[in-house]
Amino acid sequence: MFRHTFATMLLEEKVNPKIVSEMMGYSNIKTTLDIYSTVFKAVYTEAADTLNGAFVRLRTQEKPA
């Protein structure tokens, strides 16, 4: 349970998955990506929302020609 919490907390704080994988002692990053895929879905959703917000801000800053 502590290992799962440890890895989940790091991934939620956007620590590079390769680093987390090495800290967990996995020989392959795929193991980390497979086990913690639900964490990545939340992080990717947040990243997509951030990108969308950036596009909205750019669009509202554009001045008509």
C-alpha positions as semicolon CSV with decimal commas, in nm:
position;residue;x (nm);y (nm);z (nm)
1;M;0,000;0,000;0,000
2;F;0,281;0,244;0,084
3;R;0,455;0,180;-0,247
4;H;0,137;0,251;-0,440
5;T;0,076;0,570;-0,242
6;F;0,438;0,678;-0,290
7;A;0,425;0,632;-0,667
8;T;0,078;0,781;-0,703
9;M;0,171;1,095;-0,510
10;L;0,483;1,150;-0,720
11;L;0,297;1,099;-1,046
12;E;0,015;1,331;-0,940
13;E;0,282;1,596;-0,875
14;K;0,395;1,540;-1,233
15;V;0,730;1,380;-1,152
16;N;0,869;1,221;-1,467
17;P;0,736;0,861;-1,488
18;K;1,085;0,735;-1,576
19;I;1,216;0,874;-1,246
20;V;0,926;0,718;-1,053
21;S;0,987;0,387;-1,229
22;E;1,353;0,391;-1,129
23;M;1,269;0,487;-0,770
24;M;1,022;0,198;-0,751
25;G;1,290;-0,041;-0,875
26;Y;1,110;-0,140;-1,194
27;S;1,337;-0,250;-1,475
28;N;1,095;-0,119;-1,736
29;I;0,893;0,205;-1,741
30;K;0,607;0,011;-1,904
31;T;0,537;-0,149;-1,566
32;T;0,486;0,192;-1,408
33;L;0,273;0,313;-1,697
34;D;0,055;0,002;-1,682
35;I;0,006;-0,004;-1,304
36;Y;-0,060;0,368;-1,264
37;S;-0,253;0,430;-1,586
38;T;-0,549;0,581;-1,395
39;V;-0,319;0,847;-1,249
40;F;-0,194;0,931;-1,597
41;K;-0,547;0,972;-1,729
42;A;-0,612;1,240;-1,466
43;V;-0,279;1,412;-1,536
44;Y;-0,341;1,407;-1,912
45;T;-0,690;1,548;-1,864
46;E;-0,543;1,831;-1,658
47;A;-0,277;1,892;-1,924
48;A;-0,543;1,904;-2,196
49;D;-0,749;2,152;-1,991
50;T;-0,439;2,369;-1,942
51;L;-0,367;2,367;-2,316
52;N;-0,728;2,450;-2,394
53;G;-0,712;2,745;-2,154
54;A;-0,398;2,871;-2,325
55;F;-0,569;2,860;-2,665
56;V;-0,873;3,042;-2,529
57;R;-0,650;3,316;-2,384
58;L;-0,465;3,352;-2,715
59;R;-0,788;3,372;-2,908
60;T;-0,930;3,643;-2,681
61;Q;-0,609;3,844;-2,708
62;E;-0,620;3,850;-3,088
63;K;-0,723;4,181;-3,234
64;P;-0,946;4,193;-3,541
65;A;-0,766;4,299;-3,858
